[in-house]
């Protein structure tokens, strides 16, 4: 199969050294080596996420941890602040688990404002609220730092953040902002293959979970924590050790070779280059100014180009291009600039995109 360079917002291209780590000879999941591996990964993730909170590793994609968080933490009702297709998934999880929730839908392209969060939390109806750090369908990054100021007034309300398409690409200060459950998948800005996810969970959240009687089994955060605490650093069931070998390697690269802050700065640079391309090519932004993502840009198709045809043409040139997501399929298209993508690669892609658009 000929490899297409991935400019879709995940999965992303994975560095060869990281792919190689997947073929590390296997170890026992109850071995000392497994404990050390899991402990090392947790300590490194704490650095990348600016947190002392407990790290939980999950052999599931990110959606699994979203379900784990909501199911383990809701005693009353969840306020789901949704700014797009992925935000709505929190509501779907609540519905399917028979968890009471209100879905607060913000116009697509806009962020959740601290004022809206305040309006709902002040009702006292909710013990949990959710939002995305970055909404992959609209290319909007929520103002978590400002939302954190509201959350500070409601210390007993649990804040769940889906950072699937942000983590390791857009900075989040979990402890400073008081996020109780922060989760990410590996196949986006972390730069690994899919099938694994990670979370940082506050002590308060673990305490809160004690009030929830039925938390399921695979995703019960207290059962997971019990193993991590007691074994120590082991998991309830056999985890994806290959993902762990690879994550360990990639975190060394992020922390020691590239540097965490440099990684965030590179993502901003890639975003700025993409923004210039959007303007130079007569397109408009779908996301509101001031909230445009550093990992994925959603381009408004104001030129009404045949997006799906463009996708085919780009595929013939060896690139995987992302149309819009869901209801935005042809109204927008997306340019991902995340993980280990470099400036020259993005520029090459954007040049190819310009040429193919001119030929349409
Ligand atoms: C913002 C966001 N949340 C959640 C998900 C679901 O993550 P996963 O596919 O790892 O379950 C995605 C996937 O694209 C996403 O972009």
CSV table of C-alpha atoms and ligand atoms in Angstrom, one decimal:
chain,number,residue,atom,x,y,z
A,1,UNK,CA,0.0,0.0,0.0
A,2,UNK,CA,1.5,3.3,-1.0
A,3,UNK,CA,1.7,5.6,2.0
A,4,UNK,CA,-0.1,8.9,1.7
A,5,UNK,CA,1.3,11.8,3.8
A,6,UNK,CA,-1.4,12.5,6.4
A,7,UNK,CA,-2.8,16.1,6.5
A,8,UNK,CA,-5.9,14.8,8.2
A,9,UNK,CA,-6.5,15.7,11.9
A,10,UNK,CA,-5.5,12.3,13.1
A,11,UNK,CA,-4.2,9.7,12.7
A,12,UNK,CA,-1.0,11.5,12.0
A,13,UNK,CA,2.3,10.4,10.5
A,14,UNK,CA,4.4,8.7,13.1
A,15,UNK,CA,8.2,9.1,13.4
A,16,UNK,CA,10.1,5.9,12.3
A,17,UNK,CA,11.8,5.5,15.7
A,18,UNK,CA,8.4,5.5,17.3
A,19,UNK,CA,7.0,2.9,14.9
A,20,UNK,CA,10.1,0.8,15.5
A,21,UNK,CA,9.4,0.9,19.3
A,22,UNK,CA,6.2,-1.1,18.5
A,23,UNK,CA,8.3,-4.1,17.7
A,24,UNK,CA,10.1,-4.2,21.1
A,25,UNK,CA,10.1,-7.8,22.4
A,26,UNK,CA,7.2,-8.4,24.7
A,27,UNK,CA,7.4,-8.3,28.5
A,28,UNK,CA,5.0,-9.5,31.1
A,29,UNK,CA,2.4,-7.0,32.1
A,30,UNK,CA,2.9,-7.8,35.8
A,31,UNK,CA,6.7,-7.6,35.5
A,32,UNK,CA,9.0,-5.1,37.2
A,33,UNK,CA,9.8,-3.8,33.7
A,34,UNK,CA,6.1,-3.0,33.0
A,35,UNK,CA,5.9,-1.2,36.3
A,36,UNK,CA,8.9,0.9,35.5
A,37,UNK,CA,7.7,1.6,32.0
A,38,UNK,CA,4.3,2.8,33.2
A,39,UNK,CA,5.8,4.9,36.0
A,40,UNK,CA,8.2,6.6,33.6
A,41,UNK,CA,5.4,7.4,31.1
A,42,UNK,CA,3.3,8.9,33.9
A,43,UNK,CA,6.1,11.1,35.1
A,44,UNK,CA,6.8,12.3,31.6
A,45,UNK,CA,3.2,13.0,30.8
A,46,UNK,CA,2.9,15.0,34.0
A,47,UNK,CA,5.6,17.3,32.6
A,48,UNK,CA,3.9,17.7,29.2
A,49,UNK,CA,0.5,18.4,30.8
A,50,UNK,CA,1.9,20.7,33.6
A,51,UNK,CA,0.3,18.6,36.4
A,52,UNK,CA,1.0,16.6,39.5
A,53,UNK,CA,-2.3,14.8,39.0
A,54,UNK,CA,-2.5,11.1,38.7
A,55,UNK,CA,-1.9,9.9,35.1
A,56,UNK,CA,-4.1,7.0,33.9
A,57,UNK,CA,-3.2,5.1,30.7
A,58,UNK,CA,-6.0,3.4,28.8
A,59,UNK,CA,-5.9,0.7,26.2
A,60,UNK,CA,-8.8,2.3,24.3
A,61,UNK,CA,-9.2,5.3,22.1
A,62,UNK,CA,-10.1,8.7,23.6
A,63,UNK,CA,-13.8,8.1,23.5
A,64,UNK,CA,-13.3,5.3,26.0
A,65,UNK,CA,-11.8,7.7,28.5
A,66,UNK,CA,-14.6,10.2,27.8
A,67,UNK,CA,-17.1,7.5,28.8
A,68,UNK,CA,-14.9,6.5,31.8
A,69,UNK,CA,-14.9,10.1,33.0
A,70,UNK,CA,-18.5,10.8,32.7
A,71,UNK,CA,-19.7,7.5,34.0
A,72,UNK,CA,-17.4,7.5,37.0
A,73,UNK,CA,-18.0,11.0,38.0
A,74,UNK,CA,-21.6,12.0,37.6
A,75,UNK,CA,-23.9,11.9,40.6
A,76,UNK,CA,-26.4,14.7,39.6
A,77,UNK,CA,-26.3,16.1,36.1
A,78,UNK,CA,-23.8,17.0,33.5
A,79,UNK,CA,-23.7,20.3,31.6
A,80,UNK,CA,-22.3,19.5,28.2
A,81,UNK,CA,-20.9,22.6,26.5
A,82,UNK,CA,-20.6,21.7,22.9
A,83,UNK,CA,-19.0,23.7,20.1
A,84,UNK,CA,-19.1,21.1,17.4
A,85,UNK,CA,-19.4,17.4,16.4
A,86,UNK,CA,-17.0,16.1,19.1
A,87,UNK,CA,-18.6,18.2,21.8
A,88,UNK,CA,-21.9,16.5,21.0
A,89,UNK,CA,-20.3,13.1,21.6
A,90,UNK,CA,-20.2,13.9,25.4
A,91,UNK,CA,-24.0,14.3,25.2
A,92,UNK,CA,-24.3,11.0,23.3
A,93,UNK,CA,-22.3,9.2,26.0
A,94,UNK,CA,-24.5,10.6,28.7
A,95,UNK,CA,-27.7,9.6,26.9
A,96,UNK,CA,-26.5,6.0,26.3
A,97,UNK,CA,-25.4,5.6,29.9
A,98,UNK,CA,-28.7,7.0,31.2
A,99,UNK,CA,-26.8,9.9,32.8
A,100,UNK,CA,-28.9,13.1,33.2
A,101,UNK,CA,-27.4,15.9,31.1
A,102,UNK,CA,-28.2,19.2,29.4
A,103,UNK,CA,-26.6,19.9,26.1
A,104,UNK,CA,-25.7,23.5,25.6
A,105,UNK,CA,-24.9,23.9,21.9
A,106,UNK,CA,-22.9,26.9,20.9
A,107,UNK,CA,-22.9,28.1,17.3
A,108,UNK,CA,-20.3,26.1,15.3
A,109,UNK,CA,-17.2,28.3,14.8
A,110,UNK,CA,-17.6,30.0,18.2
A,111,UNK,CA,-16.0,29.0,21.5
A,112,UNK,CA,-17.7,28.4,24.9
A,113,UNK,CA,-17.4,31.6,26.8
A,114,UNK,CA,-16.8,31.8,30.6
A,115,UNK,CA,-20.1,33.8,30.8
A,116,UNK,CA,-22.1,30.8,29.4
A,117,UNK,CA,-20.4,28.4,31.8
A,118,UNK,CA,-21.1,30.7,34.7
A,119,UNK,CA,-24.8,31.0,33.7
A,120,UNK,CA,-25.3,27.3,33.9
A,121,UNK,CA,-23.0,26.4,36.8
A,122,UNK,CA,-24.6,29.1,39.0
A,123,UNK,CA,-27.9,27.2,38.8
A,124,UNK,CA,-26.4,24.5,41.2
A,125,UNK,CA,-28.0,21.8,39.1
A,126,UNK,CA,-24.8,20.2,37.9
A,127,UNK,CA,-21.9,18.3,39.5
A,128,UNK,CA,-20.0,17.8,36.2
A,129,UNK,CA,-19.4,19.9,33.1
A,130,UNK,CA,-17.6,19.1,29.9
A,131,UNK,CA,-16.0,20.8,27.0
A,132,UNK,CA,-13.3,20.3,24.4
A,133,UNK,CA,-9.9,21.9,24.6
A,134,UNK,CA,-9.9,21.9,20.8
A,135,UNK,CA,-12.9,21.1,18.6
A,136,UNK,CA,-11.6,19.1,15.6
A,137,UNK,CA,-14.6,19.7,13.4
A,138,UNK,CA,-14.7,23.5,13.6
A,139,UNK,CA,-11.0,24.2,14.3
A,140,UNK,CA,-11.9,26.2,17.5
A,141,UNK,CA,-9.8,26.2,20.6
A,142,UNK,CA,-11.8,26.9,23.8
A,143,UNK,CA,-10.5,29.6,26.2
A,144,UNK,CA,-9.8,27.1,29.0
A,145,UNK,CA,-7.7,29.7,31.0
A,146,UNK,CA,-10.7,32.0,31.2
A,147,UNK,CA,-13.2,29.2,31.9
A,148,UNK,CA,-10.9,28.2,34.7
A,149,UNK,CA,-11.7,31.5,36.5
A,150,UNK,CA,-15.3,30.5,36.6
A,151,UNK,CA,-14.6,26.9,37.6
A,152,UNK,CA,-12.6,28.3,40.6
A,153,UNK,CA,-15.9,29.5,42.1
A,154,UNK,CA,-17.4,26.0,41.9
A,155,UNK,CA,-14.7,23.8,43.4
A,156,UNK,CA,-17.1,20.8,43.9
A,157,UNK,CA,-18.2,20.7,40.2
A,158,UNK,CA,-16.0,18.3,38.2
A,159,UNK,CA,-14.5,19.7,35.0
A,160,UNK,CA,-13.9,17.2,32.2
A,161,UNK,CA,-11.8,18.3,29.3
A,162,UNK,CA,-11.5,16.4,26.0
A,163,UNK,CA,-8.0,17.4,24.8
A,164,UNK,CA,-7.9,14.7,22.1
A,165,UNK,CA,-6.8,17.1,19.3
A,166,UNK,CA,-4.9,19.5,21.5
A,167,UNK,CA,-2.7,17.7,24.0
A,168,UNK,CA,1.0,18.1,23.2
A,169,UNK,CA,0.2,20.6,20.5
A,170,UNK,CA,-1.6,23.3,22.4
A,171,UNK,CA,-0.5,24.1,26.0
A,172,UNK,CA,-2.8,23.3,28.9
A,173,UNK,CA,-1.9,24.0,32.5
A,174,UNK,CA,-4.0,21.4,34.1
A,175,UNK,CA,-3.2,22.2,37.7
A,176,UNK,CA,-3.2,26.0,37.4
A,177,UNK,CA,-6.6,25.8,35.6
A,178,UNK,CA,-8.1,23.2,38.0
A,179,UNK,CA,-9.1,20.6,35.4
A,180,UNK,CA,-10.3,17.4,37.1
A,181,UNK,CA,-10.3,15.0,34.2
A,182,UNK,CA,-8.1,15.8,31.2
A,183,UNK,CA,-7.9,13.2,28.4
A,184,UNK,CA,-6.2,12.7,25.1
A,185,UNK,CA,-5.8,10.1,22.4
A,186,UNK,CA,-2.4,9.1,21.1
A,187,UNK,CA,-3.1,9.5,17.4
A,188,UNK,CA,-3.2,13.3,17.3
A,189,UNK,CA,-0.6,15.9,18.5
A,190,UNK,CA,1.2,13.3,20.6
A,191,UNK,CA,2.3,11.7,17.4
A,192,UNK,CA,1.6,8.0,17.9
A,193,UNK,CA,-0.7,5.4,16.2
A,194,UNK,CA,-4.3,5.1,17.4
A,195,UNK,CA,-5.8,2.7,20.0
A,196,UNK,CA,-4.5,4.2,23.2
A,197,UNK,CA,-5.3,7.2,25.4
A,198,UNK,CA,-4.1,9.0,28.5
A,199,UNK,CA,-5.7,11.1,31.3
A,200,UNK,CA,-4.7,13.3,34.2
A,201,UNK,CA,-7.2,12.9,37.0
A,202,UNK,CA,-7.4,15.2,40.1
A,203,UNK,CA,-7.6,13.8,43.7
A,204,UNK,CA,-10.9,15.6,44.0
A,205,UNK,CA,-12.2,13.6,41.0
A,206,UNK,CA,-11.2,10.3,42.6
A,207,UNK,CA,-13.0,11.4,45.8
A,208,UNK,CA,-16.1,12.4,43.9
A,209,UNK,CA,-16.2,9.1,42.1
A,210,UNK,CA,-16.7,7.4,45.5
A,211,UNK,CA,-20.3,8.8,45.4
A,212,UNK,CA,-21.1,7.0,42.2
A,213,UNK,CA,-22.5,3.6,42.8
A,214,UNK,CA,-22.2,2.0,39.4
A,215,UNK,CA,-19.1,2.9,37.5
A,216,UNK,CA,-18.9,-0.1,35.1
A,217,UNK,CA,-15.8,-2.2,35.1
A,218,UNK,CA,-13.3,-1.6,32.3
A,219,UNK,CA,-13.6,2.1,32.7
A,220,UNK,CA,-14.1,2.4,36.5
A,221,UNK,CA,-11.5,5.1,37.4
A,222,UNK,CA,-11.4,3.9,41.0
A,223,UNK,CA,-10.6,0.3,40.0
A,224,UNK,CA,-7.9,1.5,37.6
A,225,UNK,CA,-6.4,3.8,40.3
A,226,UNK,CA,-6.5,0.9,42.8
A,227,UNK,CA,-4.1,-1.1,40.6
A,228,UNK,CA,-2.0,1.9,39.8
A,229,UNK,CA,-1.6,2.6,43.5
A,230,UNK,CA,-1.2,-0.8,44.9
A,231,UNK,CA,0.7,-2.9,42.4
A,232,UNK,CA,2.2,-0.2,41.8
A,233,UNK,CA,1.8,1.3,38.3
A,234,UNK,CA,0.0,-1.7,36.8
A,235,UNK,CA,-3.3,-2.0,35.1
A,236,UNK,CA,-6.4,-4.0,35.8
A,237,UNK,CA,-6.3,-5.9,32.5
A,238,UNK,CA,-3.5,-6.5,30.0
A,239,UNK,CA,-2.6,-3.2,28.4
A,240,UNK,CA,-1.2,-2.4,25.0
A,241,UNK,CA,2.5,-2.6,26.0
A,242,UNK,CA,3.6,-1.8,22.4
A,243,UNK,CA,1.8,1.6,22.7
A,244,UNK,CA,3.6,2.1,26.0
A,245,UNK,CA,7.1,1.3,24.5
A,246,UNK,CA,6.3,3.8,21.8
A,247,UNK,CA,4.9,6.5,24.1
A,248,UNK,CA,7.9,6.3,26.3
A,249,UNK,CA,10.2,6.9,23.3
A,250,UNK,CA,8.0,9.7,21.9
A,251,UNK,CA,7.8,11.5,25.2
A,252,UNK,CA,11.6,11.5,25.4
A,253,UNK,CA,11.7,13.2,22.0
A,254,UNK,CA,9.0,15.7,23.0
A,255,UNK,CA,10.6,16.6,26.3
A,256,UNK,CA,14.4,16.3,25.7
A,257,UNK,CA,14.9,16.7,22.0
A,258,UNK,CA,12.3,19.1,20.8
A,259,UNK,CA,11.4,20.7,24.1
A,260,UNK,CA,7.8,21.0,25.3
A,261,UNK,CA,7.6,24.8,24.8
A,262,UNK,CA,9.3,24.5,21.4
A,263,UNK,CA,6.7,22.0,20.4
A,264,UNK,CA,3.9,24.4,21.2
A,265,UNK,CA,5.7,27.2,19.4
A,266,UNK,CA,6.1,25.0,16.2
A,267,UNK,CA,2.4,24.3,16.2
A,268,UNK,CA,1.7,28.0,16.3
A,269,UNK,CA,4.1,28.6,13.5
A,270,UNK,CA,2.4,25.9,11.4
A,271,UNK,CA,-1.0,27.5,12.2
A,272,UNK,CA,0.3,31.0,11.1
A,273,UNK,CA,1.7,29.6,7.8
A,274,UNK,CA,-1.7,27.9,7.1
A,275,UNK,CA,-3.6,31.1,8.0
A,276,UNK,CA,-1.5,33.0,5.4
A,277,UNK,CA,-2.3,30.4,2.8
A,278,UNK,CA,-6.0,30.7,3.6
A,279,UNK,CA,-5.8,34.5,3.1
A,280,UNK,CA,-3.6,34.3,0.0
A,281,UNK,CA,-5.9,31.9,-1.7
A,282,UNK,CA,-9.1,33.8,-1.2
A,283,UNK,CA,-10.6,31.6,1.5
A,284,UNK,CA,-12.2,32.5,4.8
A,285,UNK,CA,-11.9,31.1,8.3
A,286,UNK,CA,-14.6,29.0,9.8
A,287,UNK,CA,-13.4,29.6,13.3
A,288,UNK,CA,-13.9,32.9,15.1
A,289,UNK,CA,-10.9,35.2,15.3
A,290,UNK,CA,-8.9,34.7,18.5
A,291,UNK,CA,-9.9,31.1,18.9
A,292,UNK,CA,-8.3,29.5,15.9
A,293,UNK,CA,-6.6,26.2,16.5
A,294,UNK,CA,-2.9,25.6,16.4
A,295,UNK,CA,-3.4,21.9,15.4
A,296,UNK,CA,-6.1,22.0,12.8
A,297,UNK,CA,-7.5,24.8,10.6
A,298,UNK,CA,-11.0,24.6,9.3
A,299,UNK,CA,-11.3,26.5,6.0
A,300,UNK,CA,-14.6,28.0,4.9
A,301,UNK,CA,-15.3,26.9,1.4
A,302,UNK,CA,-16.5,30.3,0.3
A,303,UNK,CA,-15.0,29.7,-3.2
A,304,UNK,CA,-17.3,26.7,-3.5
A,305,UNK,CA,-14.7,24.3,-4.8
A,306,UNK,CA,-15.6,20.6,-5.2
A,307,UNK,CA,-14.0,19.5,-1.9
A,308,UNK,CA,-14.3,15.8,-2.5
A,309,UNK,CA,-12.8,16.0,-6.0
A,310,UNK,CA,-9.9,18.0,-4.5
A,311,UNK,CA,-9.5,15.2,-2.0
A,312,UNK,CA,-9.1,12.7,-4.8
A,313,UNK,CA,-6.7,14.8,-6.7
A,314,UNK,CA,-4.5,15.3,-3.5
A,315,UNK,CA,-4.7,11.5,-3.0
A,316,UNK,CA,-3.2,11.0,-6.5
A,317,UNK,CA,-0.3,13.2,-5.4
A,318,UNK,CA,0.3,11.1,-2.3
A,319,UNK,CA,-1.5,13.2,0.3
A,320,UNK,CA,-4.5,12.4,2.6
A,321,UNK,CA,-6.6,15.6,2.7
A,322,UNK,CA,-9.4,16.2,5.1
A,323,UNK,CA,-12.8,17.4,3.9
A,324,UNK,CA,-15.1,19.0,6.5
A,325,UNK,CA,-16.5,16.9,9.3
A,326,UNK,CA,-20.1,15.7,9.4
A,327,UNK,CA,-22.5,18.4,8.4
A,328,UNK,CA,-19.6,20.6,7.3
A,329,UNK,CA,-18.3,18.0,4.8
A,330,UNK,CA,-18.2,20.2,1.7
A,331,UNK,CA,-18.9,23.5,3.3
A,332,UNK,CA,-15.4,23.4,4.7
A,333,UNK,CA,-12.2,21.5,4.4
A,334,UNK,CA,-9.5,21.0,7.0
A,335,UNK,CA,-5.8,21.3,7.1
A,336,UNK,CA,-4.1,19.5,10.0
A,337,UNK,CA,-0.8,20.8,11.3
A,338,UNK,CA,-0.1,18.7,14.3
A,339,UNK,CA,2.2,16.2,15.9
A,340,UNK,CA,5.7,16.1,14.3
A,341,UNK,CA,4.8,17.8,11.0
A,342,UNK,CA,7.5,20.2,10.0
A,343,UNK,CA,7.3,23.6,8.3
A,344,UNK,CA,8.8,22.5,4.9
A,345,UNK,CA,6.4,19.5,4.8
A,346,UNK,CA,3.4,21.8,5.4
A,347,UNK,CA,4.6,24.3,2.8
A,348,UNK,CA,5.0,21.5,0.2
A,349,UNK,CA,1.5,20.4,1.0
A,350,UNK,CA,0.0,23.9,0.7
A,351,UNK,CA,1.8,24.4,-2.6
A,352,UNK,CA,0.3,21.2,-4.0
A,353,UNK,CA,-3.1,22.2,-2.7
A,354,UNK,CA,-2.9,25.6,-4.5
A,355,UNK,CA,-1.9,23.8,-7.8
A,356,UNK,CA,-4.8,21.3,-7.5
A,357,UNK,CA,-7.3,24.0,-6.7
A,358,UNK,CA,-6.2,26.0,-9.7
A,359,UNK,CA,-6.8,23.0,-11.9
A,360,UNK,CA,-10.3,22.3,-10.7
B,1,LIG,C1,-11.9,16.4,19.8
B,1,LIG,C2,-12.1,14.9,19.7
B,1,LIG,N1,-12.6,14.3,20.7
B,1,LIG,C3,-12.8,12.9,20.7
B,1,LIG,C4,-12.4,12.2,19.6
B,1,LIG,C5,-12.5,10.7,19.6
B,1,LIG,O1,-11.3,10.2,19.9
B,1,LIG,P1,-11.0,8.7,19.5
B,1,LIG,O2,-11.2,8.5,18.1
B,1,LIG,O3,-9.5,8.5,20.0
B,1,LIG,O4,-11.9,7.9,20.4
B,1,LIG,C6,-11.8,12.8,18.5
B,1,LIG,C7,-11.4,12.1,17.3
B,1,LIG,O5,-11.1,12.6,16.3
B,1,LIG,C8,-11.6,14.2,18.5
B,1,LIG,O6,-11.1,14.9,17.5
